[in-house]
mmCIF file of C-alpha atoms in Angstrom:
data_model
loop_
_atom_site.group_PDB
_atom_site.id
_atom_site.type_symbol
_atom_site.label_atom_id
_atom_site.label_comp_id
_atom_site.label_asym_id
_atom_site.label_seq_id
_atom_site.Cartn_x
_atom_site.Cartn_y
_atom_site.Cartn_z
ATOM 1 C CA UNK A 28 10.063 -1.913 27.183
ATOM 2 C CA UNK A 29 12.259 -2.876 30.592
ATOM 3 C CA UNK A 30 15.575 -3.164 28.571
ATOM 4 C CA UNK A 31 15.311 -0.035 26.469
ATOM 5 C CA UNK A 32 14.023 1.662 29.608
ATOM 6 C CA UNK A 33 16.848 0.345 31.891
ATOM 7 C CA UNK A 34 18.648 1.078 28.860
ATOM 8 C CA UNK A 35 18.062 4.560 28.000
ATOM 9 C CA UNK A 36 18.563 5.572 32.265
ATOM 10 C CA UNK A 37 21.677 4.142 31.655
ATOM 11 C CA UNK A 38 22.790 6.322 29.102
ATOM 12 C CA UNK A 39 21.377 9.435 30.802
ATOM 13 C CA UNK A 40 22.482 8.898 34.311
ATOM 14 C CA UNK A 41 26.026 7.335 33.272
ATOM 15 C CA UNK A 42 25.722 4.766 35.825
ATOM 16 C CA UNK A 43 23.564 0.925 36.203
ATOM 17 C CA UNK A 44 22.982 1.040 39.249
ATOM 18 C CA UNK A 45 20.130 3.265 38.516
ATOM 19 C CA UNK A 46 18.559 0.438 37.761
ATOM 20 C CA UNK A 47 17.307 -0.316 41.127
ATOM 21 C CA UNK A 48 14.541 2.012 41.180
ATOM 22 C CA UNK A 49 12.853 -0.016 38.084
ATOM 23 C CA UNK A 50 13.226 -3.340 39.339
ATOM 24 C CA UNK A 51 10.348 -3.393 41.820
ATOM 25 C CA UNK A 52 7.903 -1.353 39.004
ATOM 26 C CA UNK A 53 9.471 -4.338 36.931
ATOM 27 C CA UNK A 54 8.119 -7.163 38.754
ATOM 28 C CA UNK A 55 4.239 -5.567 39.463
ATOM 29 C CA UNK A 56 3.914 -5.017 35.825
ATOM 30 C CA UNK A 57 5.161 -8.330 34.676
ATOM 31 C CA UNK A 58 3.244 -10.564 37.737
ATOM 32 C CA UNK A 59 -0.250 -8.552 37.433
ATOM 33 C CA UNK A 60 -0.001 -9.381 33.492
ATOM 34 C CA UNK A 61 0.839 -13.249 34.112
ATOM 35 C CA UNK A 62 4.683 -12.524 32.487
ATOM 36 C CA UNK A 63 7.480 -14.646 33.829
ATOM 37 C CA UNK A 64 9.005 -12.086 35.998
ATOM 38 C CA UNK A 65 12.387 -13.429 35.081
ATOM 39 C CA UNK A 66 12.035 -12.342 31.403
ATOM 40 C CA UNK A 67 11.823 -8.903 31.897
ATOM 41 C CA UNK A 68 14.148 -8.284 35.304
ATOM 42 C CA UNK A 69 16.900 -10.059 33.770
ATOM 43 C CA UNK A 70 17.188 -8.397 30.943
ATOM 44 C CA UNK A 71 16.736 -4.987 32.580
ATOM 45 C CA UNK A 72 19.603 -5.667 34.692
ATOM 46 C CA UNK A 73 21.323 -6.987 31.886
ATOM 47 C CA UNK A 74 20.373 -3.778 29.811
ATOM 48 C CA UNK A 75 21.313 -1.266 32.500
ATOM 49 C CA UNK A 76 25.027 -2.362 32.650
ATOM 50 C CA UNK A 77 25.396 -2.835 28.813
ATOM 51 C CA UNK A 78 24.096 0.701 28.160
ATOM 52 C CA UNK A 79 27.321 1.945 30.009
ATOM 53 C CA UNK A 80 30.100 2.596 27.380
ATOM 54 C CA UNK A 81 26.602 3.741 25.146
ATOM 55 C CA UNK A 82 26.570 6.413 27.575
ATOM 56 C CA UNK A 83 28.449 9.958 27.527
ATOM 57 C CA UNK A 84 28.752 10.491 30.514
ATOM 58 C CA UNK A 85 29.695 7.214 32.062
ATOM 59 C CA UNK A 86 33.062 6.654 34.077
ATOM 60 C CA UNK A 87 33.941 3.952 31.123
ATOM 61 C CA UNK A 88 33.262 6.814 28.250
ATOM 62 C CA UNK A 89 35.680 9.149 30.293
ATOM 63 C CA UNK A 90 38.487 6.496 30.687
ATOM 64 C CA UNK A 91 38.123 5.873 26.819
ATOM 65 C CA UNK A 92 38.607 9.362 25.876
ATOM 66 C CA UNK A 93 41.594 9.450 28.261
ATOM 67 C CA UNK A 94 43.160 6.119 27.328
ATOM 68 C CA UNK A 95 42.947 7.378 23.961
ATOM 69 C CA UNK A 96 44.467 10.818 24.431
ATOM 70 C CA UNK A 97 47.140 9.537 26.205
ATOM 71 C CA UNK A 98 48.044 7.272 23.433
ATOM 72 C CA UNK A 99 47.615 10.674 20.824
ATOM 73 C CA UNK A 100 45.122 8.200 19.296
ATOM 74 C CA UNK A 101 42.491 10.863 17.545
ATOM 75 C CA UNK A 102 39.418 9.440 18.989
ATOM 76 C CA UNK A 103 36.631 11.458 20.393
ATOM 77 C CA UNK A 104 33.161 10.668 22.310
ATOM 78 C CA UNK A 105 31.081 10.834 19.357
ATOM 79 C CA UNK A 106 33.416 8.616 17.221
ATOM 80 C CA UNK A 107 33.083 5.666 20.695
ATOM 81 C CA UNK A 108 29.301 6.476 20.844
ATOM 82 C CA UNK A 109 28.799 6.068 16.724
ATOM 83 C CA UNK A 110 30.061 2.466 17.185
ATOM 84 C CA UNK A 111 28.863 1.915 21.092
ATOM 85 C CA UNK A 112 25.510 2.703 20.968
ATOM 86 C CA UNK A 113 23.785 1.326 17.655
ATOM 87 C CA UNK A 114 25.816 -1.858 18.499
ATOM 88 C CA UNK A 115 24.549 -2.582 21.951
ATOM 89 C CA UNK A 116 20.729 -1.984 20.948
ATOM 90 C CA UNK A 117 21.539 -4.079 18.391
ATOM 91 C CA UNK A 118 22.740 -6.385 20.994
ATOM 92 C CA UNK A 119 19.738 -5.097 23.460
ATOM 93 C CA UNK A 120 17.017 -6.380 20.874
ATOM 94 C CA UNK A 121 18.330 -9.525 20.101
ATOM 95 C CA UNK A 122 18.673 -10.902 23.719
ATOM 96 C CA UNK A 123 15.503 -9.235 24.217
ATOM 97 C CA UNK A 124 13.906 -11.335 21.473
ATOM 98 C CA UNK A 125 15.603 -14.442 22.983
ATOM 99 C CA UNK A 126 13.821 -13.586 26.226
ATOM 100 C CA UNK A 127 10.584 -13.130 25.266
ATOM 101 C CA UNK A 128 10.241 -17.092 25.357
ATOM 102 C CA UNK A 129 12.355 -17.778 27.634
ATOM 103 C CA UNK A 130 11.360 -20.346 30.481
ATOM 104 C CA UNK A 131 7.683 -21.806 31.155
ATOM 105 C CA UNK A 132 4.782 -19.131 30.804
ATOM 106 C CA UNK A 133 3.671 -19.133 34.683
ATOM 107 C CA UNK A 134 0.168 -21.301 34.259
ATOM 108 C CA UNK A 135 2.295 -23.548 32.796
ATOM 109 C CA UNK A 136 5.386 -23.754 35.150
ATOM 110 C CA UNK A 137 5.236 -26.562 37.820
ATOM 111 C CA UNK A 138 6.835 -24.782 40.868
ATOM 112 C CA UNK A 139 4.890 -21.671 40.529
ATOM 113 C CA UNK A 140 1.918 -23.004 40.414
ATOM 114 C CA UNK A 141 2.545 -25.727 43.339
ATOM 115 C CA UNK A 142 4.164 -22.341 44.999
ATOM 116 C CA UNK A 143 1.163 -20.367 44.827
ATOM 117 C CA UNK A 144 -1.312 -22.844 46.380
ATOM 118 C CA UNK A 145 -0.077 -21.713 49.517
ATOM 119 C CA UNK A 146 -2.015 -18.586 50.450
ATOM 120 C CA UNK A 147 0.717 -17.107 52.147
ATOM 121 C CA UNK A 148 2.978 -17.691 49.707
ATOM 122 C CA UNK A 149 0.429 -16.358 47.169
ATOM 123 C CA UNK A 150 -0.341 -12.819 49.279
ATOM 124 C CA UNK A 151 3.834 -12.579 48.869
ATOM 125 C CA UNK A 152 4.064 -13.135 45.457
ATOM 126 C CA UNK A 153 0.867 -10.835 43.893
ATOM 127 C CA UNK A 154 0.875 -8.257 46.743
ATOM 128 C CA UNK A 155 1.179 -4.803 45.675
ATOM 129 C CA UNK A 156 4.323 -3.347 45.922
ATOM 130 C CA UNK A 157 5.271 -0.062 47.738
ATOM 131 C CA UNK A 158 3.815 2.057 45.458
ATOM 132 C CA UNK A 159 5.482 5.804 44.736
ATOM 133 C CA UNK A 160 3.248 8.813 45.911
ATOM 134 C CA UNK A 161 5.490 11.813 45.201
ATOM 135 C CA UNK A 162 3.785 13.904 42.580
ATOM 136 C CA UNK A 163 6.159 14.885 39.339
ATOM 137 C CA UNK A 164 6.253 18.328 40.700
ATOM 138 C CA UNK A 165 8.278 21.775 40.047
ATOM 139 C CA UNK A 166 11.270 20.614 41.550
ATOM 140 C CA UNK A 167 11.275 17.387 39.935
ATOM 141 C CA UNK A 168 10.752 19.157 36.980
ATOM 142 C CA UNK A 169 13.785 21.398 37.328
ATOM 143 C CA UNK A 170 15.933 19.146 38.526
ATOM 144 C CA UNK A 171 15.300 16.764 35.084
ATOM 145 C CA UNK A 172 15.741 19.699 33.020
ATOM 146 C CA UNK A 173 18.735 20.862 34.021
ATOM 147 C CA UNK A 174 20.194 17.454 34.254
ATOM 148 C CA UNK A 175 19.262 17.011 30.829
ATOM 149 C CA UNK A 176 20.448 20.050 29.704
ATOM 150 C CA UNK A 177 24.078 18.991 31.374
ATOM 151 C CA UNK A 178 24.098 15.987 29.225
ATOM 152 C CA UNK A 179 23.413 18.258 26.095
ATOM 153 C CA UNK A 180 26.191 20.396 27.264
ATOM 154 C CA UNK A 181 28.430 17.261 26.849
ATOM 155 C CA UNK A 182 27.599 16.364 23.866
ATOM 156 C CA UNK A 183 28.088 19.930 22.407
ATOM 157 C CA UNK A 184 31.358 19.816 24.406
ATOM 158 C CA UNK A 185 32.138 16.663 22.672
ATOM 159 C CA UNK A 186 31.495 17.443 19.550
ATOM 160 C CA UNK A 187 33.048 21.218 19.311
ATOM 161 C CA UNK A 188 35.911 20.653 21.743
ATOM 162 C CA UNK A 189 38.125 23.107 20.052
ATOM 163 C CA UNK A 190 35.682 26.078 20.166
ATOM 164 C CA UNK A 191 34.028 25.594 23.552
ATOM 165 C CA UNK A 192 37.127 23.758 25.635
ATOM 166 C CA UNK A 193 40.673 26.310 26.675
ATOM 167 C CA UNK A 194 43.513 25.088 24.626
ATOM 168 C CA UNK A 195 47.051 24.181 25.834
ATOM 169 C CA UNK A 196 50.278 25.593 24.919
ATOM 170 C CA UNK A 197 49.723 22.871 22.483
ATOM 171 C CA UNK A 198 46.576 23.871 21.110
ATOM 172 C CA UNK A 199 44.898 20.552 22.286
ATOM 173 C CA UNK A 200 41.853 20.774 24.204
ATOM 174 C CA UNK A 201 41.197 19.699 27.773
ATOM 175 C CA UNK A 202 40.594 16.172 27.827
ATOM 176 C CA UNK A 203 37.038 15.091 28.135
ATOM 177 C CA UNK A 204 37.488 12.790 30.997
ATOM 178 C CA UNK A 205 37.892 16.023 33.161
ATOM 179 C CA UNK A 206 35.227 18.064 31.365
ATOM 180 C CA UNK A 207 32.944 15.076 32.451
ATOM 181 C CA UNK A 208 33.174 15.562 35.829
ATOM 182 C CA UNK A 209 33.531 19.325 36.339
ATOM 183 C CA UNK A 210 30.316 19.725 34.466
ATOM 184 C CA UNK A 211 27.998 17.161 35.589
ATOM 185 C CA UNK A 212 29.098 18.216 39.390
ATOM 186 C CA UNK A 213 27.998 21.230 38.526
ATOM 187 C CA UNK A 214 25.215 19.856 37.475
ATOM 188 C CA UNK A 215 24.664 18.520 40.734
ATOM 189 C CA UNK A 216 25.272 21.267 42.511
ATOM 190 C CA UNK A 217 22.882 23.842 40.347
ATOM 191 C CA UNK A 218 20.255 21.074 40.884
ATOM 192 C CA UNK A 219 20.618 21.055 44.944
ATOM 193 C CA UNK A 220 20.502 25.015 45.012
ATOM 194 C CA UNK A 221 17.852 25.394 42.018
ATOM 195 C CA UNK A 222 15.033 22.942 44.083
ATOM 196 C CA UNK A 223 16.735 23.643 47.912
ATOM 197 C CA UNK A 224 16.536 19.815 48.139
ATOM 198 C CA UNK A 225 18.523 18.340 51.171
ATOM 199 C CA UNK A 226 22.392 16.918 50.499
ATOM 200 C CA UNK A 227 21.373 14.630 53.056
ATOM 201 C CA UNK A 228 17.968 13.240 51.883
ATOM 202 C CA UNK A 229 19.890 12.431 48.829
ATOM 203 C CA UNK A 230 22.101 10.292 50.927
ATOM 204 C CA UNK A 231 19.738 8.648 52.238
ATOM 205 C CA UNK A 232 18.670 7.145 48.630
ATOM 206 C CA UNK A 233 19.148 3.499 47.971
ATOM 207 C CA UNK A 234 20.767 4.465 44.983
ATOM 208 C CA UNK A 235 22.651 6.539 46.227
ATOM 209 C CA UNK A 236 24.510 4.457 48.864
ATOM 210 C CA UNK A 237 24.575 1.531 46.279
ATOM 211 C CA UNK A 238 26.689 3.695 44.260
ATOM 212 C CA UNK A 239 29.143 4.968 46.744
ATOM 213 C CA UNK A 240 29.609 1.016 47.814
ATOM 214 C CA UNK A 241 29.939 0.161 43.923
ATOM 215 C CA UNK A 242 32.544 2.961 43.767
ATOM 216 C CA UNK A 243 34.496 2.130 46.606
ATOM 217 C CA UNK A 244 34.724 -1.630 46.225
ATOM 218 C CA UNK A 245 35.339 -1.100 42.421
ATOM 219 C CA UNK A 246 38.027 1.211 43.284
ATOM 220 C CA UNK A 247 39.827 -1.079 45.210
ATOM 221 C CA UNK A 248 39.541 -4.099 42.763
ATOM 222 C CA UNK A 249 40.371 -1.579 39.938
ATOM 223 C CA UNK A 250 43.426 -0.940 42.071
ATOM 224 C CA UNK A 251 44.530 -4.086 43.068
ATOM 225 C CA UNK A 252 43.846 -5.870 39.379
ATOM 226 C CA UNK A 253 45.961 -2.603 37.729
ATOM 227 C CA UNK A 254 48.848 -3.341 39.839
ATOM 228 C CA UNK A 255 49.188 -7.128 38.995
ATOM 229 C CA UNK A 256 48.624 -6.787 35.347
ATOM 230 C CA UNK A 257 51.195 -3.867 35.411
ATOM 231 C CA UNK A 258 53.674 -6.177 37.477
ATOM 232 C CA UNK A 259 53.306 -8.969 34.980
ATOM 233 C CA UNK A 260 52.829 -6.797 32.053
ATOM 234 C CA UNK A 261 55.213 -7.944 29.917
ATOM 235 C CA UNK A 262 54.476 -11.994 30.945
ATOM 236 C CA UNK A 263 50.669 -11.435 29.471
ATOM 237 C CA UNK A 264 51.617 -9.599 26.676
ATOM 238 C CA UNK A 265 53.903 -12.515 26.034
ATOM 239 C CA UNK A 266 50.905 -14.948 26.183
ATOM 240 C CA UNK A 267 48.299 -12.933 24.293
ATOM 241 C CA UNK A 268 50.213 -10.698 21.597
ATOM 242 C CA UNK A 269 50.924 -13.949 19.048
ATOM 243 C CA UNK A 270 47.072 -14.606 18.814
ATOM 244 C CA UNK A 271 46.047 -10.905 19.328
ATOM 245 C CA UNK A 272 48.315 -9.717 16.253
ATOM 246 C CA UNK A 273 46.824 -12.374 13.991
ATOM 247 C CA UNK A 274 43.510 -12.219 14.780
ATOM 248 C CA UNK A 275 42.689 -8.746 16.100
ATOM 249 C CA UNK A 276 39.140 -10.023 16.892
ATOM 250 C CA UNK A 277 40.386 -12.188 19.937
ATOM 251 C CA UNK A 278 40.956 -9.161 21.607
ATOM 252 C CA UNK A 279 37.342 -8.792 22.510
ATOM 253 C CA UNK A 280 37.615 -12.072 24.457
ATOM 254 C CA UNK A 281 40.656 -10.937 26.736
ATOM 255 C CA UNK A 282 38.412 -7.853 27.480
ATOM 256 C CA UNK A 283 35.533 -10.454 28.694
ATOM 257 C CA UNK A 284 37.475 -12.204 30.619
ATOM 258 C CA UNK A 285 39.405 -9.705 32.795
ATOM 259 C CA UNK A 286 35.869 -8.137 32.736
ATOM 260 C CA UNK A 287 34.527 -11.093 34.558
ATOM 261 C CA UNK A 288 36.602 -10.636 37.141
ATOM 262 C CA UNK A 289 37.006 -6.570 37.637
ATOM 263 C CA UNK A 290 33.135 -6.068 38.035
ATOM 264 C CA UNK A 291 33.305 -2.836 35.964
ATOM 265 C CA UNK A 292 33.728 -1.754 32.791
ATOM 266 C CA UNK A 293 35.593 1.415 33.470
ATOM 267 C CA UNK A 294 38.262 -0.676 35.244
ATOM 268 C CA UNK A 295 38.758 -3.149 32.873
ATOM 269 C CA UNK A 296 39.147 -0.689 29.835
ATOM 270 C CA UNK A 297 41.792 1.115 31.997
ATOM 271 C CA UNK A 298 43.852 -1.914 32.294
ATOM 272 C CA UNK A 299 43.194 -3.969 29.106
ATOM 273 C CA UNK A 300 42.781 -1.154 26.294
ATOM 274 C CA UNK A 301 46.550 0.100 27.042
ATOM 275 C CA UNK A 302 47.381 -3.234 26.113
ATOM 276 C CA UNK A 303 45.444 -3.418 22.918
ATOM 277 C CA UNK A 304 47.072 -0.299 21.845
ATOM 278 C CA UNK A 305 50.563 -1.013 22.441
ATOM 279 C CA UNK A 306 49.868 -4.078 20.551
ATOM 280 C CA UNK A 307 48.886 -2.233 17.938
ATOM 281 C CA UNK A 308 45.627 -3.442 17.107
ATOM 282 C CA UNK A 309 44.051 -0.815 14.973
ATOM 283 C CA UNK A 310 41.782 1.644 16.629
ATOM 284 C CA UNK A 311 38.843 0.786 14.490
ATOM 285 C CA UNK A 312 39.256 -2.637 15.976
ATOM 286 C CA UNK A 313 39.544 -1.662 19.655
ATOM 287 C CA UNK A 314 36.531 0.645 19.528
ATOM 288 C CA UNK A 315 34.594 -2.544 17.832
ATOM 289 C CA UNK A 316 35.551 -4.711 21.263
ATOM 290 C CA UNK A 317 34.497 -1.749 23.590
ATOM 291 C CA UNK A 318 31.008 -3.764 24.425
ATOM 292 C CA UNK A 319 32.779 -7.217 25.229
ATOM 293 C CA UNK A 320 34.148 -4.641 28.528
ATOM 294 C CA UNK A 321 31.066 -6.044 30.060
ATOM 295 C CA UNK A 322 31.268 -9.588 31.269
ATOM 296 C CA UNK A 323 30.484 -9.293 34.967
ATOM 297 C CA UNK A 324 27.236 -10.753 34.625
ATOM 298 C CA UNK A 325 29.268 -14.335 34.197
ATOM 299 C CA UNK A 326 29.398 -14.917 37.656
ATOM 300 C CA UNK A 327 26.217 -13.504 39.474
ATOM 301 C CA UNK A 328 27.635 -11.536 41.603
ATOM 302 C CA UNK A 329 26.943 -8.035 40.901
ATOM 303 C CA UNK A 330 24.497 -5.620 42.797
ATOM 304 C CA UNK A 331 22.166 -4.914 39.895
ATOM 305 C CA UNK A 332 22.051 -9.143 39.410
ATOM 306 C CA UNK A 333 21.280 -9.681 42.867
ATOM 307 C CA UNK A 334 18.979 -6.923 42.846
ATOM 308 C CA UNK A 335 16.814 -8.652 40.413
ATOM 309 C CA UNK A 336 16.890 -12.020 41.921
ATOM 310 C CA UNK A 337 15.489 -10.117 45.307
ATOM 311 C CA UNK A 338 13.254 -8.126 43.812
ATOM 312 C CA UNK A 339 11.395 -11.346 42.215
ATOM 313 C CA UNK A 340 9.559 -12.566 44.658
ATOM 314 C CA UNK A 341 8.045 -15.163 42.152
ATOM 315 C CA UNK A 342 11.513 -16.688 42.019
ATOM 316 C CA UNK A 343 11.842 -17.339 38.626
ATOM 317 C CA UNK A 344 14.992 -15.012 38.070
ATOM 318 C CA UNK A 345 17.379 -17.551 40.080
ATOM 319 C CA UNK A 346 21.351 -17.132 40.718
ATOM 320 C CA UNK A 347 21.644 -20.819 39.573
ATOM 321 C CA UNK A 348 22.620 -24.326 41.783
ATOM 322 C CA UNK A 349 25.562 -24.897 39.624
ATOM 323 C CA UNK A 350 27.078 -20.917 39.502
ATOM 324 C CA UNK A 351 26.860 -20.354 35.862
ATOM 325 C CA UNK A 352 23.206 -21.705 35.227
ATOM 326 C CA UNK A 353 21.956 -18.471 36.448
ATOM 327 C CA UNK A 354 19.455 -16.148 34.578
ATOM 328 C CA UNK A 355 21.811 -13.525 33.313
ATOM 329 C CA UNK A 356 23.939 -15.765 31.647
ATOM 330 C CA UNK A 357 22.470 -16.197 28.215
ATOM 331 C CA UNK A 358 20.991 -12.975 27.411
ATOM 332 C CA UNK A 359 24.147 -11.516 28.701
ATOM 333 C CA UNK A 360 26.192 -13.886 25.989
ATOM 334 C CA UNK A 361 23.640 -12.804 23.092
ATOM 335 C CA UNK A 362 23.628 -9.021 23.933
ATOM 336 C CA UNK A 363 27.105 -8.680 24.874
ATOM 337 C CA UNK A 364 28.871 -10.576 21.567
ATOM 338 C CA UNK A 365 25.909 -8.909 19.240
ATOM 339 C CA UNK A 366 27.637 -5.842 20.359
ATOM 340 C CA UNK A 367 31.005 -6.863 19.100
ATOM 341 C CA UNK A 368 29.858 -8.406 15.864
ATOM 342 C CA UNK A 369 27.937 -5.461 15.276
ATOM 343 C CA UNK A 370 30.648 -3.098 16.239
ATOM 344 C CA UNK A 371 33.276 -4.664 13.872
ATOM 345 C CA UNK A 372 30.437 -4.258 11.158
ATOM 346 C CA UNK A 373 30.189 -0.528 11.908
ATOM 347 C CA UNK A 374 33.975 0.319 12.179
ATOM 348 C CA UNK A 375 33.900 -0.838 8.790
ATOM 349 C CA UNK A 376 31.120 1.005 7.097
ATOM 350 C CA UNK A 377 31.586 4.130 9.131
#
């Protein structure tokens, strides 16, 4: 249940960092039933970044809709979501299936058990965790259902742009990337005047001030990697648009790579889709490689990763001695190219 969980947030919320919350519940549930902690925590952190272009409301599903528009490619939300989501739980259960093996059970793994002999290091490992006392009460109530009912507002958007959405002298809609933002900040704002909650409690969340770090540091890599690739646009074009044209599938694997090193999906769709599309790679294809935008979990790096590796305080989700040994890295690989292989099924059926 962690991945669909950390899965399903994903797609609500539009962001994976709101993943951190579920980590610690996570690790009590897993430890107190004798599961390898690492089974479960890596794939939610895993889970919580792939459900991101599954999500409507996500900075990566706004950039799509823009990249697209801008190209006068016809491509809505719910045509990237038909293909996005079914693909990446297909991707979701199979890694999930891998993991349910995964490692030594923990009476049978050697440096637990030698770990645990220690009392202190026993009291560390099976102590309760800080547990939540705040009661699901009238505001929390409110506040879900109106956030909810701003994502349904979306997806109504989405799908009857035309009728809800003011037209342009041209008769075109207003883009979706900008309808996602003006709506779910007033979202926000109904929310903070509907249950008088305080801006700056909300501040003073660990999720929130993850996210405003994520945002900021992603900005500036976004920035940075945008200007380079633009600079030597033509130069990688040159190097990729041979192979690319001939086998439209290897596009997926220039998204994973710049993906590796952007740290967000959004990002990396803003700077490699543009290039798919002037190569012309049909859109059907380019939709299909949408999933392989997530390849930061290569190098261990990002917060949700690190989050997971803190939050186990058995120690079997590990960062790895040698970089790329580290827990992420094959559930990632299973869940992230299920996605594409999936996806290219789908374009073609749908």
């Amino acid at each position: 249940m962690a991945p669909l969980t950390s899965f399903t947030l994903t797609m609500l919320v539009g962001t994976g960092h709101a993943v951190y919350p579920l980590l610690p519940v996570i690790y009590d549930v897993s430890i107190k039933n004798k599961i390898r902690p690492e089974r479960p925590m890596a794939m939610a952190a895993i889970c919580s970044q792939l459900g991101i272009t599954a999500s409507p409301i996500s900075a990566a599903a706004a950039a799509l809709v823009g990249i697209f528009a801008a190209a006068n490619l016809h491509v809505g939300l719910i045509d990237i979501l038909k293909i996005t989501i079914p693909s990446c739980v297909a991707g979701l259960l199979l890694a999930a299936l891998w993991s349910l093996k995964r490692g030594k059970d923990l009476e049978n793994d050697p440096d637990f058990q030698e770990k645990i002999k220690d009392e202190e290091q026993r009291k560390y490992i099976f102590g309760d965790l800080e547990q939540q006392t705040n009661k699901f009460g009238k505001k929390s109530k409110t506040a879900l259902a109106l956030f909810l009912l701003g994502i349904l507002g979306i997806v109504i958007i989405a799908i009857f742009p035309e009728a809800i959405l003011p037209l342009d002298k041209e008769g075109n809609p207003l883009k979706m990337s900008i309808v996602l933002q003006f709506v779910m900040l007033a979202v926000g704002a109904i929310i903070l005047f509907a249950t008088k909650i305080s801006a700056k409690s909300i501040s003073d969340t660990k999720v929130f001030n993850a996210g405003m770090v994520a945002a900021i540091m992603i900005f500036g890599i976004a920035w940075m990697s945008d200007t380079v690739i633009e600079n030597n646009k033509p130069y990688i074009l040159s190097l990729i648009s041979e192979t690319v044209t001939a086998h439209p599938w290897t596009f997926a694997l220039a998204m994973f790579c710049a993906s590796a090193f952007l740290k967000s999906q959004a990002a990396t769709l803003l700077v490699i889709m543009p290039l798919g599309i002037s190569l012309g790679i049909p859109t059907p294809v380019l939709i299909a490689c949408i999933p392989a935008s997530y390849a930061y979990f290569f190098f261990c790096f990002y917060p949700s990763d690190l989050a997971a590796i803190n939050f186990d305080r058995s120690g079997t989700t590990k960062a790895g001695s040698w970089i790329l040994n580290h827990s992420f890295m094959i559930p990632g690989m299973i869940a992230v190219w299920t996605a594409v292989i999936v996806g290219f099924g789908l374009v073609k059926l749908l």
